[in-house]
PDB file of C-alpha atoms in Angstrom:
ATOM      1  CA  MET A 268    -242.815 118.316-152.656  1.00  0.00           C
ATOM      2  CA  GLN A 269    -240.058 115.722-152.371  1.00  0.00           C
ATOM      3  CA  THR A 270    -237.484 118.447-151.669  1.00  0.00           C
ATOM      4  CA  PHE A 271    -239.740 119.786-148.908  1.00  0.00           C
ATOM      5  CA  LEU A 272    -240.025 116.315-147.328  1.00  0.00           C
ATOM      6  CA  ASN A 273    -236.264 115.866-147.549  1.00  0.00           C
ATOM      7  CA  LEU A 274    -235.798 119.126-145.643  1.00  0.00           C
ATOM      8  CA  ILE A 275    -238.145 117.872-142.917  1.00  0.00           C
ATOM      9  CA  ASP A 276    -236.381 114.519-142.714  1.00  0.00           C
ATOM     10  CA  SER A 277    -233.037 116.277-142.279  1.00  0.00           C
ATOM     11  CA  TYR A 278    -234.079 117.326-138.765  1.00  0.00           C
ATOM     12  CA  HIS A 279    -234.362 113.654-137.702  1.00  0.00           C
ATOM     13  CA  LEU A 280    -237.005 114.515-135.115  1.00  0.00           C
ATOM     14  CA  THR A 281    -238.742 111.831-133.078  1.00  0.00           C
ATOM     15  CA  TYR A 282    -242.521 111.762-132.662  1.00  0.00           C
ATOM     16  CA  PHE A 283    -242.044 113.134-129.152  1.00  0.00           C
ATOM     17  CA  ASN A 284    -239.965 116.025-130.508  1.00  0.00           C
ATOM     18  CA  TRP A 285    -242.696 116.808-133.014  1.00  0.00           C
ATOM     19  CA  PHE A 286    -245.213 116.776-130.164  1.00  0.00           C
ATOM     20  CA  LEU A 287    -243.089 119.279-128.215  1.00  0.00           C
ATOM     21  CA  ALA A 288    -242.698 121.492-131.297  1.00  0.00           C
ATOM     22  CA  PHE A 289    -246.450 121.524-131.970  1.00  0.00           C
ATOM     23  CA  LEU A 290    -247.130 122.181-128.280  1.00  0.00           C
ATOM     24  CA  GLY A 291    -244.701 125.113-128.358  1.00  0.00           C
ATOM     25  CA  ALA A 292    -246.378 126.501-131.501  1.00  0.00           C
ATOM     26  CA  PHE A 293    -249.840 126.102-129.940  1.00  0.00           C
ATOM     27  CA  LEU A 294    -248.731 127.904-126.766  1.00  0.00           C
ATOM     28  CA  LEU A 295    -247.181 130.653-128.890  1.00  0.00           C
ATOM     29  CA  GLY A 296    -250.597 131.282-130.420  1.00  0.00           C
ATOM     30  CA  VAL A 297    -252.227 131.241-126.979  1.00  0.00           C
ATOM     31  CA  GLY A 298    -249.644 133.705-125.659  1.00  0.00           C
ATOM     32  CA  LYS A 299    -249.986 136.130-128.569  1.00  0.00           C
ATOM     33  CA  ALA A 300    -253.757 136.116-128.058  1.00  0.00           C
ATOM     34  CA  GLY A 301    -253.207 137.583-124.594  1.00  0.00           C
ATOM     35  CA  ILE A 302    -252.298 134.807-122.156  1.00  0.00           C
ATOM     36  CA  LYS A 303    -248.990 136.461-121.324  1.00  0.00           C
ATOM     37  CA  GLY A 304    -246.097 135.100-119.293  1.00  0.00           C
ATOM     38  CA  ILE A 305    -245.743 131.699-120.965  1.00  0.00           C
ATOM     39  CA  GLY A 306    -242.923 132.781-123.278  1.00  0.00           C
ATOM     40  CA  VAL A 307    -240.270 131.012-121.218  1.00  0.00           C
ATOM     41  CA  VAL A 308    -242.162 127.711-121.600  1.00  0.00           C
ATOM     42  CA  ILE A 309    -242.337 128.177-125.380  1.00  0.00           C
ATOM     43  CA  VAL A 310    -238.639 129.047-125.638  1.00  0.00           C
ATOM     44  CA  THR A 311    -237.730 126.054-123.450  1.00  0.00           C
ATOM     45  CA  LEU A 312    -239.768 123.626-125.575  1.00  0.00           C
ATOM     46  CA  MET A 313    -238.237 124.897-128.816  1.00  0.00           C
ATOM     47  CA  ALA A 314    -234.727 124.775-127.355  1.00  0.00           C
ATOM     48  CA  LEU A 315    -235.273 121.152-126.301  1.00  0.00           C
ATOM     49  CA  VAL A 316    -236.251 120.234-129.860  1.00  0.00           C
ATOM     50  CA  PHE A 317    -233.973 122.397-132.016  1.00  0.00           C
ATOM     51  CA  GLY A 318    -231.140 123.445-129.675  1.00  0.00           C
ATOM     52  CA  GLY A 319    -230.470 126.767-127.967  1.00  0.00           C
ATOM     53  CA  LYS A 320    -229.364 129.232-130.628  1.00  0.00           C
ATOM     54  CA  SER A 321    -230.915 127.375-133.572  1.00  0.00           C
ATOM     55  CA  SER A 322    -234.301 127.496-131.877  1.00  0.00           C
ATOM     56  CA  THR A 323    -234.245 131.317-131.860  1.00  0.00           C
ATOM     57  CA  GLY A 324    -234.129 131.320-135.658  1.00  0.00           C
ATOM     58  CA  THR A 325    -236.868 128.704-135.874  1.00  0.00           C
ATOM     59  CA  LEU A 326    -239.062 130.660-133.472  1.00  0.00           C
ATOM     60  CA  ILE A 327    -238.768 134.227-134.789  1.00  0.00           C
ATOM     61  CA  PRO A 328    -240.736 133.785-138.081  1.00  0.00           C
ATOM     62  CA  MET A 329    -243.443 131.964-136.107  1.00  0.00           C
ATOM     63  CA  MET A 330    -243.586 134.885-133.691  1.00  0.00           C
ATOM     64  CA  VAL A 331    -243.979 137.381-136.543  1.00  0.00           C
ATOM     65  CA  PHE A 332    -246.818 135.266-137.971  1.00  0.00           C
ATOM     66  CA  ALA A 333    -248.577 135.202-134.576  1.00  0.00           C
ATOM     67  CA  ASP A 334    -247.868 138.930-134.084  1.00  0.00           C
ATOM     68  CA  ILE A 335    -249.702 139.711-137.332  1.00  0.00           C
ATOM     69  CA  MET A 336    -252.803 137.896-136.069  1.00  0.00           C
ATOM     70  CA  ALA A 337    -252.596 139.730-132.735  1.00  0.00           C
ATOM     71  CA  VAL A 338    -252.182 143.139-134.397  1.00  0.00           C
ATOM     72  CA  ILE A 339    -255.186 142.537-136.656  1.00  0.00           C
ATOM     73  CA  TYR A 340    -257.404 141.385-133.783  1.00  0.00           C
ATOM     74  CA  TYR A 341    -256.368 143.859-131.057  1.00  0.00           C
ATOM     75  CA  HIS A 342    -255.202 146.923-133.052  1.00  0.00           C
ATOM     76  CA  ARG A 343    -258.059 149.165-131.878  1.00  0.00           C
ATOM     77  CA  HIS A 344    -256.889 148.816-128.263  1.00  0.00           C
ATOM     78  CA  THR A 345    -253.273 149.923-128.857  1.00  0.00           C
ATOM     79  CA  GLN A 346    -251.996 152.723-126.597  1.00  0.00           C
ATOM     80  CA  TRP A 347    -249.348 154.369-128.781  1.00  0.00           C
ATOM     81  CA  LYS A 348    -248.014 156.710-126.094  1.00  0.00           C
ATOM     82  CA  TYR A 349    -246.723 153.754-124.055  1.00  0.00           C
ATOM     83  CA  LEU A 350    -245.372 152.068-127.163  1.00  0.00           C
ATOM     84  CA  SER A 351    -243.410 155.191-128.104  1.00  0.00           C
ATOM     85  CA  LYS A 352    -241.802 155.322-124.655  1.00  0.00           C
ATOM     86  CA  LEU A 353    -240.588 151.723-124.776  1.00  0.00           C
ATOM     87  CA  MET A 354    -239.595 151.324-128.427  1.00  0.00           C
ATOM     88  CA  PRO A 355    -236.437 153.504-128.789  1.00  0.00           C
ATOM     89  CA  THR A 356    -234.434 151.825-126.018  1.00  0.00           C
ATOM     90  CA  MET A 357    -235.840 148.433-127.009  1.00  0.00           C
ATOM     91  CA  VAL A 358    -234.237 148.870-130.442  1.00  0.00           C
ATOM     92  CA  ILE A 359    -230.948 149.757-128.721  1.00  0.00           C
ATOM     93  CA  GLY A 360    -231.314 146.633-126.564  1.00  0.00           C
ATOM     94  CA  VAL A 361    -231.708 144.469-129.676  1.00  0.00           C
ATOM     95  CA  LEU A 362    -228.533 145.950-131.197  1.00  0.00           C
ATOM     96  CA  VAL A 363    -226.616 145.317-127.969  1.00  0.00           C
ATOM     97  CA  GLY A 364    -227.944 141.743-128.053  1.00  0.00           C
ATOM     98  CA  VAL A 365    -226.684 141.270-131.625  1.00  0.00           C
ATOM     99  CA  TRP A 366    -223.251 142.559-130.582  1.00  0.00           C
ATOM    100  CA  LEU A 367    -222.923 140.475-127.407  1.00  0.00           C
ATOM    101  CA  GLY A 368    -224.966 137.472-128.495  1.00  0.00           C
ATOM    102  CA  ASN A 369    -222.037 135.259-129.396  1.00  0.00           C
ATOM    103  CA  ASP A 370    -219.967 136.145-126.328  1.00  0.00           C
ATOM    104  CA  ILE A 371    -222.252 136.141-123.298  1.00  0.00           C
ATOM    105  CA  SER A 372    -222.525 132.928-121.287  1.00  0.00           C
ATOM    106  CA  ASP A 373    -225.994 131.340-121.289  1.00  0.00           C
ATOM    107  CA  GLU A 374    -225.746 130.635-117.561  1.00  0.00           C
ATOM    108  CA  VAL A 375    -224.767 134.195-116.638  1.00  0.00           C
ATOM    109  CA  PHE A 376    -227.471 135.614-118.902  1.00  0.00           C
ATOM    110  CA  LYS A 377    -230.200 133.410-117.422  1.00  0.00           C
ATOM    111  CA  SER A 378    -229.194 134.107-113.823  1.00  0.00           C
ATOM    112  CA  ILE A 379    -229.065 137.896-114.206  1.00  0.00           C
ATOM    113  CA  MET A 380    -232.346 137.976-116.108  1.00  0.00           C
ATOM    114  CA  ALA A 381    -234.198 135.778-113.596  1.00  0.00           C
ATOM    115  CA  ILE A 382    -232.977 137.790-110.599  1.00  0.00           C
ATOM    116  CA  LEU A 383    -233.972 141.087-112.234  1.00  0.00           C
ATOM    117  CA  ILE A 384    -237.448 139.805-113.096  1.00  0.00           C
ATOM    118  CA  LEU A 385    -238.055 138.383-109.622  1.00  0.00           C
ATOM    119  CA  GLY A 386    -236.864 141.602-107.977  1.00  0.00           C
ATOM    120  CA  ILE A 387    -239.185 143.772-110.050  1.00  0.00           C
ATOM    121  CA  VAL A 388    -242.121 141.367-109.560  1.00  0.00           C
ATOM    122  CA  VAL A 389    -241.637 141.603-105.777  1.00  0.00           C
ATOM    123  CA  LEU A 390    -241.808 145.405-106.047  1.00  0.00           C
ATOM    124  CA  MET A 391    -245.001 145.117-108.106  1.00  0.00           C
ATOM    125  CA  ILE A 392    -246.596 142.865-105.478  1.00  0.00           C
ATOM    126  CA  LEU A 393    -245.632 145.278-102.689  1.00  0.00           C
ATOM    127  CA  MET A 394    -247.176 148.167-104.647  1.00  0.00           C
ATOM    128  CA  ASP A 395    -250.400 146.184-105.094  1.00  0.00           C
ATOM    129  CA  ARG A 396    -250.588 145.275-101.400  1.00  0.00           C
ATOM    130  CA  ARG A 397    -250.156 148.928-100.429  1.00  0.00           C
ATOM    131  CA  LYS A 398    -252.981 149.701-102.890  1.00  0.00           C
ATOM    132  CA  SER A 399    -250.651 152.243-104.460  1.00  0.00           C
ATOM    133  CA  THR A 400    -252.064 153.972-107.540  1.00  0.00           C
ATOM    134  CA  GLU A 401    -248.806 155.761-108.294  1.00  0.00           C
ATOM    135  CA  ILE A 402    -247.559 155.027-111.793  1.00  0.00           C
ATOM    136  CA  PRO A 403    -243.754 154.972-112.316  1.00  0.00           C
ATOM    137  CA  ASN A 404    -243.940 157.358-115.249  1.00  0.00           C
ATOM    138  CA  ASN A 405    -240.315 158.519-115.269  1.00  0.00           C
ATOM    139  CA  ARG A 406    -238.003 157.995-118.241  1.00  0.00           C
ATOM    140  CA  LEU A 407    -235.516 155.906-116.264  1.00  0.00           C
ATOM    141  CA  PHE A 408    -238.117 153.186-115.671  1.00  0.00           C
ATOM    142  CA  SER A 409    -239.370 153.050-119.274  1.00  0.00           C
ATOM    143  CA  ASN A 410    -235.831 153.246-120.691  1.00  0.00           C
ATOM    144  CA  SER A 411    -234.625 150.440-118.403  1.00  0.00           C
ATOM    145  CA  MET A 412    -237.561 148.180-119.304  1.00  0.00           C
ATOM    146  CA  GLY A 413    -237.095 148.941-123.008  1.00  0.00           C
ATOM    147  CA  LEU A 414    -233.371 148.190-122.941  1.00  0.00           C
ATOM    148  CA  LEU A 415    -233.849 144.935-121.012  1.00  0.00           C
ATOM    149  CA  SER A 416    -236.764 143.902-123.258  1.00  0.00           C
ATOM    150  CA  GLY A 417    -234.759 144.467-126.438  1.00  0.00           C
ATOM    151  CA  PHE A 418    -231.638 142.721-125.160  1.00  0.00           C
ATOM    152  CA  THR A 419    -233.475 139.643-123.849  1.00  0.00           C
ATOM    153  CA  SER A 420    -235.619 139.554-126.991  1.00  0.00           C
ATOM    154  CA  MET A 421    -232.565 139.248-129.244  1.00  0.00           C
ATOM    155  CA  ILE A 422    -230.658 136.816-127.043  1.00  0.00           C
ATOM    156  CA  GLY A 423    -233.465 134.449-126.150  1.00  0.00           C
ATOM    157  CA  ASN A 424    -236.868 135.699-127.383  1.00  0.00           C
ATOM    158  CA  LEU A 425    -237.719 136.386-123.735  1.00  0.00           C
ATOM    159  CA  ALA A 426    -238.623 140.075-123.739  1.00  0.00           C
ATOM    160  CA  GLY A 427    -242.158 139.368-122.559  1.00  0.00           C
ATOM    161  CA  SER A 428    -241.268 139.347-118.876  1.00  0.00           C
ATOM    162  CA  PHE A 429    -239.929 142.920-118.865  1.00  0.00           C
ATOM    163  CA  SER A 430    -242.622 144.320-121.164  1.00  0.00           C
ATOM    164  CA  ASN A 431    -245.259 142.630-118.977  1.00  0.00           C
ATOM    165  CA  ILE A 432    -243.821 144.378-115.929  1.00  0.00           C
ATOM    166  CA  TYR A 433    -243.824 147.734-117.735  1.00  0.00           C
ATOM    167  CA  PHE A 434    -247.433 147.481-118.928  1.00  0.00           C
ATOM    168  CA  LEU A 435    -248.575 146.243-115.506  1.00  0.00           C
ATOM    169  CA  ALA A 436    -246.825 149.195-113.876  1.00  0.00           C
ATOM    170  CA  MET A 437    -248.684 151.503-116.273  1.00  0.00           C
ATOM    171  CA  ARG A 438    -251.896 149.808-115.056  1.00  0.00           C
ATOM    172  CA  LEU A 439    -253.177 149.181-118.564  1.00  0.00           C
ATOM    173  CA  PRO A 440    -256.540 147.378-118.711  1.00  0.00           C
ATOM    174  CA  LYS A 441    -256.518 143.881-120.204  1.00  0.00           C
ATOM    175  CA  ASN A 442    -257.307 144.669-123.857  1.00  0.00           C
ATOM    176  CA  GLU A 443    -255.078 147.775-123.946  1.00  0.00           C
ATOM    177  CA  PHE A 444    -252.261 145.671-122.462  1.00  0.00           C
ATOM    178  CA  ILE A 445    -252.645 143.013-125.161  1.00  0.00           C
ATOM    179  CA  GLY A 446    -253.140 145.454-128.053  1.00  0.00           C
ATOM    180  CA  THR A 447    -250.113 147.574-127.146  1.00  0.00           C
ATOM    181  CA  ALA A 448    -247.926 144.499-126.638  1.00  0.00           C
ATOM    182  CA  ALA A 449    -249.088 143.112-130.003  1.00  0.00           C
ATOM    183  CA  TRP A 450    -247.768 146.116-131.941  1.00  0.00           C
ATOM    184  CA  LEU A 451    -244.623 146.329-129.811  1.00  0.00           C
ATOM    185  CA  PHE A 452    -243.565 142.771-130.575  1.00  0.00           C
ATOM    186  CA  PHE A 453    -244.627 142.858-134.208  1.00  0.00           C
ATOM    187  CA  ILE A 454    -242.344 145.853-134.825  1.00  0.00           C
ATOM    188  CA  ILE A 455    -239.416 144.522-132.812  1.00  0.00           C
ATOM    189  CA  ASN A 456    -239.612 140.962-134.205  1.00  0.00           C
ATOM    190  CA  VAL A 457    -239.651 142.238-137.803  1.00  0.00           C
ATOM    191  CA  PHE A 458    -236.646 144.417-136.892  1.00  0.00           C
ATOM    192  CA  LYS A 459    -234.830 141.307-135.588  1.00  0.00           C
ATOM    193  CA  LEU A 460    -235.400 139.187-138.706  1.00  0.00           C
ATOM    194  CA  PRO A 461    -232.439 140.482-140.792  1.00  0.00           C
ATOM    195  CA  PHE A 462    -230.027 139.917-137.894  1.00  0.00           C
ATOM    196  CA  HIS A 463    -231.137 136.298-137.587  1.00  0.00           C
ATOM    197  CA  MET A 464    -230.869 135.838-141.352  1.00  0.00           C
ATOM    198  CA  PHE A 465    -227.581 137.598-142.113  1.00  0.00           C
ATOM    199  CA  ALA A 466    -225.659 138.045-138.840  1.00  0.00           C
ATOM    200  CA  TRP A 467    -226.431 134.902-136.851  1.00  0.00           C
ATOM    201  CA  LYS A 468    -227.635 132.849-139.872  1.00  0.00           C
ATOM    202  CA  THR A 469    -230.205 131.010-137.748  1.00  0.00           C
ATOM    203  CA  ILE A 470    -232.973 131.264-140.390  1.00  0.00           C
ATOM    204  CA  SER A 471    -232.720 128.920-143.373  1.00  0.00           C
ATOM    205  CA  THR A 472    -234.947 127.113-145.869  1.00  0.00           C
ATOM    206  CA  GLN A 473    -234.848 124.207-143.435  1.00  0.00           C
ATOM    207  CA  SER A 474    -236.144 126.257-140.509  1.00  0.00           C
ATOM    208  CA  ILE A 475    -238.799 127.928-142.699  1.00  0.00           C
ATOM    209  CA  SER A 476    -240.097 124.482-143.717  1.00  0.00           C
ATOM    210  CA  ILE A 477    -240.605 123.713-140.024  1.00  0.00           C
ATOM    211  CA  ASN A 478    -242.423 127.041-139.584  1.00  0.00           C
ATOM    212  CA  ILE A 479    -244.875 126.138-142.357  1.00  0.00           C
ATOM    213  CA  ILE A 480    -245.680 122.783-140.771  1.00  0.00           C
ATOM    214  CA  LEU A 481    -246.230 124.327-137.329  1.00  0.00           C
ATOM    215  CA  ALA A 482    -248.368 127.270-138.553  1.00  0.00           C
ATOM    216  CA  PRO A 483    -251.747 125.497-138.057  1.00  0.00           C
ATOM    217  CA  ALA A 484    -250.913 124.913-134.385  1.00  0.00           C
ATOM    218  CA  ILE A 485    -250.241 128.658-133.967  1.00  0.00           C
ATOM    219  CA  ILE A 486    -253.628 129.513-135.505  1.00  0.00           C
ATOM    220  CA  ILE A 487    -255.490 127.032-133.282  1.00  0.00           C
ATOM    221  CA  GLY A 488    -253.612 128.327-130.234  1.00  0.00           C
ATOM    222  CA  PHE A 489    -254.435 131.941-131.071  1.00  0.00           C
ATOM    223  CA  TYR A 490    -258.180 131.363-131.255  1.00  0.00           C
ATOM    224  CA  THR A 491    -258.038 129.240-128.102  1.00  0.00           C
ATOM    225  CA  GLY A 492    -256.243 132.110-126.362  1.00  0.00           C
ATOM    226  CA  ILE A 493    -258.913 134.613-127.436  1.00  0.00           C
ATOM    227  CA  LYS A 494    -261.585 132.441-125.798  1.00  0.00           C
ATOM    228  CA  LEU A 495    -259.543 132.179-122.592  1.00  0.00           C
ATOM    229  CA  VAL A 496    -258.843 135.930-122.395  1.00  0.00           C
ATOM    230  CA  LYS A 497    -262.567 136.686-122.548  1.00  0.00           C
ATOM    231  CA  LEU A 498    -263.087 134.583-119.407  1.00  0.00           C
ATOM    232  CA  ILE A 499    -260.615 136.625-117.313  1.00  0.00           C
ATOM    233  CA  ASP A 500    -261.558 140.012-115.822  1.00  0.00           C
ATOM    234  CA  ASN A 501    -259.069 142.898-115.531  1.00  0.00           C
ATOM    235  CA  GLN A 502    -258.067 142.393-111.889  1.00  0.00           C
ATOM    236  CA  LEU A 503    -257.668 138.634-112.232  1.00  0.00           C
ATOM    237  CA  TYR A 504    -255.688 139.175-115.452  1.00  0.00           C
ATOM    238  CA  ARG A 505    -253.245 141.427-113.595  1.00  0.00           C
ATOM    239  CA  LYS A 506    -252.704 138.821-110.855  1.00  0.00           C
ATOM    240  CA  PHE A 507    -252.333 136.069-113.444  1.00  0.00           C
ATOM    241  CA  ILE A 508    -249.611 137.981-115.310  1.00  0.00           C
ATOM    242  CA  ILE A 509    -247.679 138.668-112.091  1.00  0.00           C
ATOM    243  CA  ILE A 510    -247.810 134.982-111.077  1.00  0.00           C
ATOM    244  CA  VAL A 511    -246.787 133.519-114.438  1.00  0.00           C
ATOM    245  CA  THR A 512    -244.042 136.130-114.904  1.00  0.00           C
ATOM    246  CA  ALA A 513    -242.542 135.189-111.524  1.00  0.00           C
ATOM    247  CA  ALA A 514    -242.925 131.476-112.312  1.00  0.00           C
ATOM    248  CA  GLY A 515    -241.217 132.026-115.661  1.00  0.00           C
ATOM    249  CA  ALA A 516    -238.276 133.723-113.949  1.00  0.00           C
ATOM    250  CA  LEU A 517    -237.886 130.737-111.614  1.00  0.00           C
ATOM    251  CA  LEU A 518    -238.003 128.371-114.585  1.00  0.00           C
ATOM    252  CA  ILE A 519    -235.262 130.381-116.320  1.00  0.00           C
ATOM    253  CA  LEU A 520    -233.165 130.283-113.143  1.00  0.00           C
ATOM    254  CA  PHE A 521    -233.434 126.553-112.483  1.00  0.00           C
ATOM    255  CA  LYS A 522    -233.907 124.933-115.900  1.00  0.00           C
TER     256      LYS A 522
END
């Protein structure tokens, strides 16, 4: 017990930093329950507390924990055909992220990512206004979204924006959207764990001790998120995801 407390003390966090960390963990639970698009807020909060790269290692075990809850709750809604289209290039994107992770500039990465997200969101809005029912079902679209999701997932745990766009473009209903995303991120986050442990060395006994402390906030956030999702109908959910995805891109660009 004393060793555990010593590990916690070694972070030298203020009460305000602990508040931000618990808020980030709570929002992570809310997001994994289906309130998508808030990933950039979670990543920003964790980066403020633990630092940029270190925060990715602190966050990834928490994400896997929340993914497990999401998979258990939403598994019956998973649409495997969409998952199978996105997963192969997403894995490639993660590997590219591992390779380039130590070399790419944070500023360049954030700018390119934000511009891409905003551009695609604008196209989605135009499609909705034209009442277009056409689904971009070609391999180029799914491969591009998979590659970008995997790369941004490894670099900054920010794949949600591109996967959101893909599932919206496929016009998945609310529960199918959440259930498919749950399995997607569970698989990809487990795949990322060894790279954080052995390549980047961002996961340690110290970071795991923080994960254990923050776990209750994730659980509370998850069940709060379930309640919120039930209050939102399919059409409103679609509009909500588009708005928060665009807002997240702006936050990435200007933070």
